[in-house]
XYZ file of C-alpha atoms in Angstrom:
430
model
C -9.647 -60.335 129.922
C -9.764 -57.032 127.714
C -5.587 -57.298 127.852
C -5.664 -60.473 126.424
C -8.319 -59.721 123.968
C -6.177 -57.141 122.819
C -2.768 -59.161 122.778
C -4.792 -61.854 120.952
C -5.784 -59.576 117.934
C -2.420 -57.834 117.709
C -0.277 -61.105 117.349
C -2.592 -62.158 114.698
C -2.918 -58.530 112.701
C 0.860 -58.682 112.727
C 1.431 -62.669 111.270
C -1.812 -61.780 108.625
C 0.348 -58.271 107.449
C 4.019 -58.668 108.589
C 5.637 -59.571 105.215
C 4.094 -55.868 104.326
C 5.200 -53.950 107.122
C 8.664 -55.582 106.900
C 8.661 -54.515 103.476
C 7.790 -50.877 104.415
C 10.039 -50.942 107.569
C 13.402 -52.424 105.901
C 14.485 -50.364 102.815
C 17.198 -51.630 101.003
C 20.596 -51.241 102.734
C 22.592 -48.178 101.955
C 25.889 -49.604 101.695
C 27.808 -45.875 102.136
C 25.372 -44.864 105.484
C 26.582 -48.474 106.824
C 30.296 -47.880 105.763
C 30.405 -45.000 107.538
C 29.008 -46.392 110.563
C 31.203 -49.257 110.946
C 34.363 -47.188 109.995
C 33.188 -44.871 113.149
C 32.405 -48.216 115.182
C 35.970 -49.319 114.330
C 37.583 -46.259 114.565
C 36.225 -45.602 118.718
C 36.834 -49.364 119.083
C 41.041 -49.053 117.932
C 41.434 -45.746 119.861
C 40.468 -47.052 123.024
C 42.855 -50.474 122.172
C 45.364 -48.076 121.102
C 45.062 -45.683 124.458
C 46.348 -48.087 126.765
C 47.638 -51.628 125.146
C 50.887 -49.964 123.523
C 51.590 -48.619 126.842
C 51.511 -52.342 129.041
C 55.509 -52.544 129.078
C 55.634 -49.094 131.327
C 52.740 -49.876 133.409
C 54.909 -53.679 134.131
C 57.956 -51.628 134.986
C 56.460 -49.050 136.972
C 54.088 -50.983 138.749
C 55.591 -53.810 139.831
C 59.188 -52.553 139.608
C 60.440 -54.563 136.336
C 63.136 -52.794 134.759
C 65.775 -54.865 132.877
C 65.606 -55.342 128.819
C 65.641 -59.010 128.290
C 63.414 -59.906 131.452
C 60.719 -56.802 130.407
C 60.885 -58.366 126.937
C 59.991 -61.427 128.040
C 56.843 -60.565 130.053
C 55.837 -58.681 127.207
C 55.801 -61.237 124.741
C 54.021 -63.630 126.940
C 51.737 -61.272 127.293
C 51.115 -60.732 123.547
C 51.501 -64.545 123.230
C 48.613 -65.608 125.237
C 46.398 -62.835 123.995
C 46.752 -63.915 120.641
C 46.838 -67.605 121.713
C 43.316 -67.321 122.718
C 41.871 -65.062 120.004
C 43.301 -67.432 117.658
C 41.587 -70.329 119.253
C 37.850 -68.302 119.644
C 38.237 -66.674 116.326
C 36.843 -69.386 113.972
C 34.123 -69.651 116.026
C 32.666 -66.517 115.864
C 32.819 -66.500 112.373
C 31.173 -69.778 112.040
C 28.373 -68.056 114.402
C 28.042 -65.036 112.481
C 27.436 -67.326 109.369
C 24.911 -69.078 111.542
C 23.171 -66.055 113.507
C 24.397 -62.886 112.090
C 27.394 -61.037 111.483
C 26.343 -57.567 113.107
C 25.623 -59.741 116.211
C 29.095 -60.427 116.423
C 30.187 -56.780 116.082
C 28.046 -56.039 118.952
C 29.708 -58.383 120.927
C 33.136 -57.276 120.580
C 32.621 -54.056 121.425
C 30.307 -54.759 124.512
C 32.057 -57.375 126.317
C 35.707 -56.182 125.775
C 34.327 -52.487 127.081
C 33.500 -54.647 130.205
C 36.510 -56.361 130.414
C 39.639 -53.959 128.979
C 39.473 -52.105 132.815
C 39.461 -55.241 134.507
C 43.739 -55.061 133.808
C 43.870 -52.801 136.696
C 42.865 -55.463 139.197
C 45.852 -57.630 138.424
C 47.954 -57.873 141.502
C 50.734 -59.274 139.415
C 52.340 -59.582 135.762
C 51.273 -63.396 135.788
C 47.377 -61.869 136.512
C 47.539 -59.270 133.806
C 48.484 -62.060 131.044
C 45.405 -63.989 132.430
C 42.952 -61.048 131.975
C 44.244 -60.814 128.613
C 43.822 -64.047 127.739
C 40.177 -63.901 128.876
C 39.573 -60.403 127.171
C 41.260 -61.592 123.735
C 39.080 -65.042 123.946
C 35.810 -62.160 122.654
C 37.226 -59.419 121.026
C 37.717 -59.768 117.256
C 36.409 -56.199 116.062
C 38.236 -56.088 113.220
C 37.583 -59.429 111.926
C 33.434 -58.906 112.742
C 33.567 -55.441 110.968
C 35.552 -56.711 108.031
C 32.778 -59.542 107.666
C 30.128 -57.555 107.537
C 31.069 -55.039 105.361
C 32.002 -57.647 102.778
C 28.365 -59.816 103.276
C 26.629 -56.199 102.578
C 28.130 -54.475 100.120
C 28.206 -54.802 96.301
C 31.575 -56.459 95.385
C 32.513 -54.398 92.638
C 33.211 -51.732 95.568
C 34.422 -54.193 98.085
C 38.416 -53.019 97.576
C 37.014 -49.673 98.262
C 34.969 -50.703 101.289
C 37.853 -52.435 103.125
C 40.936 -50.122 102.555
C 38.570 -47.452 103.906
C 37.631 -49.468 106.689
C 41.350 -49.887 107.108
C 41.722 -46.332 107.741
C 39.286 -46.599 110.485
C 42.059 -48.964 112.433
C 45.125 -46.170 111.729
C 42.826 -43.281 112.342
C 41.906 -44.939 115.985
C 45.438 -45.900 115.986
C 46.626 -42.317 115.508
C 44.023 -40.868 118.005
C 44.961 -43.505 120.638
C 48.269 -43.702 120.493
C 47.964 -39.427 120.600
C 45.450 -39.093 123.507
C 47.016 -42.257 125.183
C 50.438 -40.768 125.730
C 49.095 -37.873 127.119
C 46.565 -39.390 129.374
C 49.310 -41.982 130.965
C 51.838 -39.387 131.166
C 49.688 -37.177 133.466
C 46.773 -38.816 134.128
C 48.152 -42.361 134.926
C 46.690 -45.977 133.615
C 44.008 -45.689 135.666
C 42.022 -43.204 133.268
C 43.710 -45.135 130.316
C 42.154 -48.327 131.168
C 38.807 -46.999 131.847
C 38.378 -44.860 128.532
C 39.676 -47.666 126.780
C 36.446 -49.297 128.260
C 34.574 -46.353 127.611
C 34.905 -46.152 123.954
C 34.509 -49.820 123.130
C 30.948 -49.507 125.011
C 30.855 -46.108 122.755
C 31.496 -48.164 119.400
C 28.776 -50.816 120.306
C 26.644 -48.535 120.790
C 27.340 -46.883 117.334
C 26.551 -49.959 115.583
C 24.377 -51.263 117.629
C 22.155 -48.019 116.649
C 23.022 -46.886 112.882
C 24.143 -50.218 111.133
C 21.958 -52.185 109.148
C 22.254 -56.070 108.523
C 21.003 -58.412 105.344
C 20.877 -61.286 106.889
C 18.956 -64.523 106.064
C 20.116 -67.557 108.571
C 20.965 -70.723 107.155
C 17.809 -73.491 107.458
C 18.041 -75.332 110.608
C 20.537 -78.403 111.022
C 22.203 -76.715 107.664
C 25.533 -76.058 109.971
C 25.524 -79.483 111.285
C 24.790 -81.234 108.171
C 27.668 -79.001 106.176
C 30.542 -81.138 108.534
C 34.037 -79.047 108.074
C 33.140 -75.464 107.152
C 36.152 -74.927 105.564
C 35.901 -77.847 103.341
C 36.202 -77.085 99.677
C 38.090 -73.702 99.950
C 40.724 -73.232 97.064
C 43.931 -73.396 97.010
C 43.754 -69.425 95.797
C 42.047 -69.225 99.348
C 44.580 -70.670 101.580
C 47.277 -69.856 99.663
C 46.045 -65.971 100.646
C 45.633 -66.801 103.982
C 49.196 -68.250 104.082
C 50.270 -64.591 103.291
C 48.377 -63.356 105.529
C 49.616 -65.076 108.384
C 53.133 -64.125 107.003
C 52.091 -60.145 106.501
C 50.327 -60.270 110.518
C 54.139 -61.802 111.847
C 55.621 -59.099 109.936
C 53.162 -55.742 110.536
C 53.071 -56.955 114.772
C 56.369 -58.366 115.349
C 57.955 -54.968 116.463
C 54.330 -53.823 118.007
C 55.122 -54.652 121.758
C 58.620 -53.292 121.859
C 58.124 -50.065 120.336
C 58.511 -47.852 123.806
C 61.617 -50.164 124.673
C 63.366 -48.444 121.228
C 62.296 -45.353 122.265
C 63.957 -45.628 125.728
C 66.834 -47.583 123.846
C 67.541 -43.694 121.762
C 66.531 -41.216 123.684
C 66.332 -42.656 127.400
C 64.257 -43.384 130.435
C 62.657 -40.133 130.512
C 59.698 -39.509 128.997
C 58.892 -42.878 127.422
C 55.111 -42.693 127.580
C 55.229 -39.134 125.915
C 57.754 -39.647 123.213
C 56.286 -43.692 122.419
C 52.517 -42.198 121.858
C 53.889 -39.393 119.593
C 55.750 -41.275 116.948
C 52.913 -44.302 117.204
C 50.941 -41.120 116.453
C 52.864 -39.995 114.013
C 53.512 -43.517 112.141
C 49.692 -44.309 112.306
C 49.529 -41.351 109.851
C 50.940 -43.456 107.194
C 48.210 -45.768 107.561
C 45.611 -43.504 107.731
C 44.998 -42.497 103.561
C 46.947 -45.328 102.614
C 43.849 -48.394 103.195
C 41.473 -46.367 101.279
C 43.642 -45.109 98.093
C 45.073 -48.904 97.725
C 41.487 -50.679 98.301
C 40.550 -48.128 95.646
C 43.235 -49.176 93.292
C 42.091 -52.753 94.223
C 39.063 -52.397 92.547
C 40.429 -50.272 89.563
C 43.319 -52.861 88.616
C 44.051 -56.153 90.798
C 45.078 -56.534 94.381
C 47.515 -59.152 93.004
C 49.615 -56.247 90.718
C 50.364 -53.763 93.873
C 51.115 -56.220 96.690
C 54.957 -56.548 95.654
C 55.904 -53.016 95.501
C 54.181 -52.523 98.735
C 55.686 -55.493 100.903
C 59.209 -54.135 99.005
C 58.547 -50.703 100.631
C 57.662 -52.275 103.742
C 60.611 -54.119 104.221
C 62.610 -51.038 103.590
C 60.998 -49.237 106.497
C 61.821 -52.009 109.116
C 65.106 -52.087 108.136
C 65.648 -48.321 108.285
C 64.056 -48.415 112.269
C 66.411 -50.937 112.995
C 69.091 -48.746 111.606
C 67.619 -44.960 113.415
C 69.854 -43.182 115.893
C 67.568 -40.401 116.676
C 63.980 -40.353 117.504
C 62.894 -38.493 114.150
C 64.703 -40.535 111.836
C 63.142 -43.521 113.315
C 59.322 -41.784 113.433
C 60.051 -41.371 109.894
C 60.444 -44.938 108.496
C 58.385 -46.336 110.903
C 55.628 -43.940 108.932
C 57.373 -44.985 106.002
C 57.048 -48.958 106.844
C 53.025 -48.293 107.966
C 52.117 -46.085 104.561
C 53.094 -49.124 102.875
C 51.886 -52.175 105.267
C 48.513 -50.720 105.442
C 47.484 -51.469 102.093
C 48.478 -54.754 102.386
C 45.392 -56.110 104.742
C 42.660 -54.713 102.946
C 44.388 -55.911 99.643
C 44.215 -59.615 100.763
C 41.045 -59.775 102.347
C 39.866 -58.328 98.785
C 41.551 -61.461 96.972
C 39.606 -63.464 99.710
C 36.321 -62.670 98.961
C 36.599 -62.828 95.619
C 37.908 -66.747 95.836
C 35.769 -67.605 98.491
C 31.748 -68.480 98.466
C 29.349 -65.539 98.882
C 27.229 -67.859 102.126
C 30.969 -68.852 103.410
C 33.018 -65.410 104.059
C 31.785 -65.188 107.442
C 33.511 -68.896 108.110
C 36.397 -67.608 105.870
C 37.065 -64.540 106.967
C 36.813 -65.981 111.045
C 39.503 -68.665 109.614
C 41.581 -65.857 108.094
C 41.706 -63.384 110.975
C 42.607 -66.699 113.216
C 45.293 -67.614 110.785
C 46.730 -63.544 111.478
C 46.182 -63.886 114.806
C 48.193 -67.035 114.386
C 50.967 -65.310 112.561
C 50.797 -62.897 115.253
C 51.259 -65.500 117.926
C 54.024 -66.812 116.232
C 55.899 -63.782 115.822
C 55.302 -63.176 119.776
C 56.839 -66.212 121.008
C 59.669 -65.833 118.188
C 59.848 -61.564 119.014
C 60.676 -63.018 122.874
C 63.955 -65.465 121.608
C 64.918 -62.681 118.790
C 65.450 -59.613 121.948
C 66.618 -62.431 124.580
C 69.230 -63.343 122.178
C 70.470 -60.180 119.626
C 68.188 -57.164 121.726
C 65.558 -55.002 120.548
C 67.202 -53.798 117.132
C 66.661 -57.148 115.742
C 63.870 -57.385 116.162
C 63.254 -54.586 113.581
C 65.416 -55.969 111.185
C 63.580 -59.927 111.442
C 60.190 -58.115 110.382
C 61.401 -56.679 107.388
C 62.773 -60.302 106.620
C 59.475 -61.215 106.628
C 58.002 -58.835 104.320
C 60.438 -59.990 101.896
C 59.311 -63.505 102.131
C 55.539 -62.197 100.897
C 57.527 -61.392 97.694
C 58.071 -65.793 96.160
C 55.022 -66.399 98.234
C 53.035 -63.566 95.992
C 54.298 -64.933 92.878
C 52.840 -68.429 93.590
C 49.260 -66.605 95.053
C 49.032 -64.573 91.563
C 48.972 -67.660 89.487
C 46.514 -69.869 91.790
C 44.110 -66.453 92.111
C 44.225 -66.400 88.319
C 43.644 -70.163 87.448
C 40.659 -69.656 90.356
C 38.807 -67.024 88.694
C 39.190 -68.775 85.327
C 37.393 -71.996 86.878
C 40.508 -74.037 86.231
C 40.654 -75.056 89.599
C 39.396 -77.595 91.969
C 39.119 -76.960 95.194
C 40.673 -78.762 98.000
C 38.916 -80.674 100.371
């Protein structure tokens, strides 16, 4: 009886005084203490990715004996194929649900489940297996989508150029580290080890955010969601037209992605794959590294819409010069060449986005953009399988720097919609 006396009186002094406490409790968000917690949630979450992921064509041919170019190809870009097959399907989703119940919440479940699942690839008894466990890992991960969200929703936008190309360095920094430690690890530890630390550190990375980040978040009113019909009804043409470029930048920045360790073997031979592949991924992530943060910067100081030619330009000229590399250092230095200048290009788009999109919206567009990358991505997988079937692996270095010169009409066309959006001379299209 004296329990519930006591329960009784505390539910009632916290209704009669909780706007108070809340007030007392939840200080104003400090935008910089929750950039840096999401770069370091993002960062942990992209070097356990990058520890193990880039390294799925040796663990195919060693473990299960598959050897030859064109039929190693293949598996490989089914495997990227269904992976991005389902992300692209569960993407818009989430971001519908993290307008609806949060966007941290969606962060945190990223990280969490795909901890959970990522070690689950080394109960596959076959090739066929391991694309199924991807396609059921990739179905809930979308950390860099989540993380880009809610930076965006909690940050003032006069610094939101700023915000993303830094968070962009977050994804090369993790790259760097992973593809580093991940070379190492599978060259004398095996993919055992890789696996689990790759589950290790997205657990890590939850828990980082999970701790340290800070939400403003006000959900919608209830039935608001199913009242609003198509969420992505009324976007503007500035909108989609950006998100058509960014589907064209993801084919372009991921089409060489899964065949990176065949070049290496193609130059410098069988031996030492794994070492060599994790080194120049290493290497080439460097470019990426100060390259989100000084362009976002630039994003905010003059308009993502001047610097996204030169930089597809320069991006195109690194693809063409790894198609062209004999040696292993000539080709580790325009792939860094290729990344200093494709880096900049994600965080410069997603800037144009949430400037032509609704504040309440950018989880919805956001979700619809990173499915539309992941879409691109897709795309270039099944297209990356016909391009090494047919001509080998070299072209497929050459067909991504096509690509980055198609961004270069397609920009032209995005500057004038952006401008005539901003102005208010637009409708938008339903």
């Amino acid at each position: 009886m004296g329990f519930a006396l006591i329960g009784f009186f505390r539910r009632r002094f916290l209704r009669r005084h909780w706007v108070r406490m809340e007030s007392v409790t939840n200080p104003p968000i400090n935008w910089k203490k929750n950039l840096f917690f999401i770069w370091l949630c993002q960062f942990l979450s992209i070097a356990g990715f990058s520890l193990a992921l880039p390294f799925v064509p040796i663990y195919i041919r060693d473990r299960w004996g598959i050897t030859g170019e064109h039929e190693l190809g293949l598996w490989m870009s089914a495997f990227y194929f269904f992976g991005m097959l389902s992300y692209c399907g569960s993407t818009p989703l989430w971001g519908v649900l993290a307008d609806r119940f949060g966007r941290k919440l969606m962060l945190l479940r990223a990280c969490y489940v795909d901890g959970l699942l990522f070690p689950c690839f080394l109960l596959a008894p076959n090739p066929v297996w391991l694309i199924v466990v991807r396609f059921i890992t990739s179905a809930f991960t979308g950390t860099v989508a989540a993380a880009q969200t809610l930076i965006v929703t909690n940050t003032p936008e006069e610094h939101h150029g700023f915000c993303l190309g830094t968070l962009s360095s977050a994804i090369w920094c993790g790259n760097l580290a992973g593809f580093a430690v991940g070379g190492v690890v599978v060259h004398h530890f095996g993919f055992t080890a890789a696996f689990l630390a790759c589950g290790a550190l997205y657990l890590l990375a939850g828990a980082s955010a999970h701790f340290f980040v800070r939400e403003n978040f006000t959900p919608p009113p209830k039935g608001t969601l199913h009242k609003a019909g198509n969420p992505f009804r009324g976007l503007s043409a500035a909108a989609w037209m950006v998100s058509l470029m960014i589907i064209v930048m993801a084919i372009g920045r991921k089409f060489d992605e899964p065949y990176v360790a065949l070049m290496v073997e193609r130059i410098a031979g069988p031996e030492k794959t794994a070492l060599f592949t994790g080194w120049i991924s290493a290497v080439a992530a460097l470019g990426g590294v100060g390259s989100g943060m000084v362009i976002g910067h630039l994003c905010d100081l003059w308009s993502a819409e001047r610097i996204t030619l030169p930089i597809a330009l320069v991006a195109a000229a690194g693809m063409f010069a790894q198609a062209a590399a004999g040696s292993l250092f000539f080709f580790g230095t325009a792939r860094f060449l290729n990344n200093l200048a494709a880096a900049g290009l994600e965080p410069a788009f997603f800037s144009i986005l949430a400037k032509v999109s609704p504040a309440e919206r950018r989880g919805t567009v956001f979700g619809l953009a990173s499915s539309l990358r992941m879409g691109g991505i897709l795309l270039g997988s099944a297209l990356s399988g016909a391009v090494i079937w047919l001509a080998g692996v070299r072209f497929i270095f050459v067909t991504a720097g096509i690509f980055f010169l198609i961004l270069v009409p397609m920009h032209l066309i995005a500057r004038r919609l952006v401008g005539s959006a901003r102005n208010g001379e637009e409708k938008t299209l339903s």
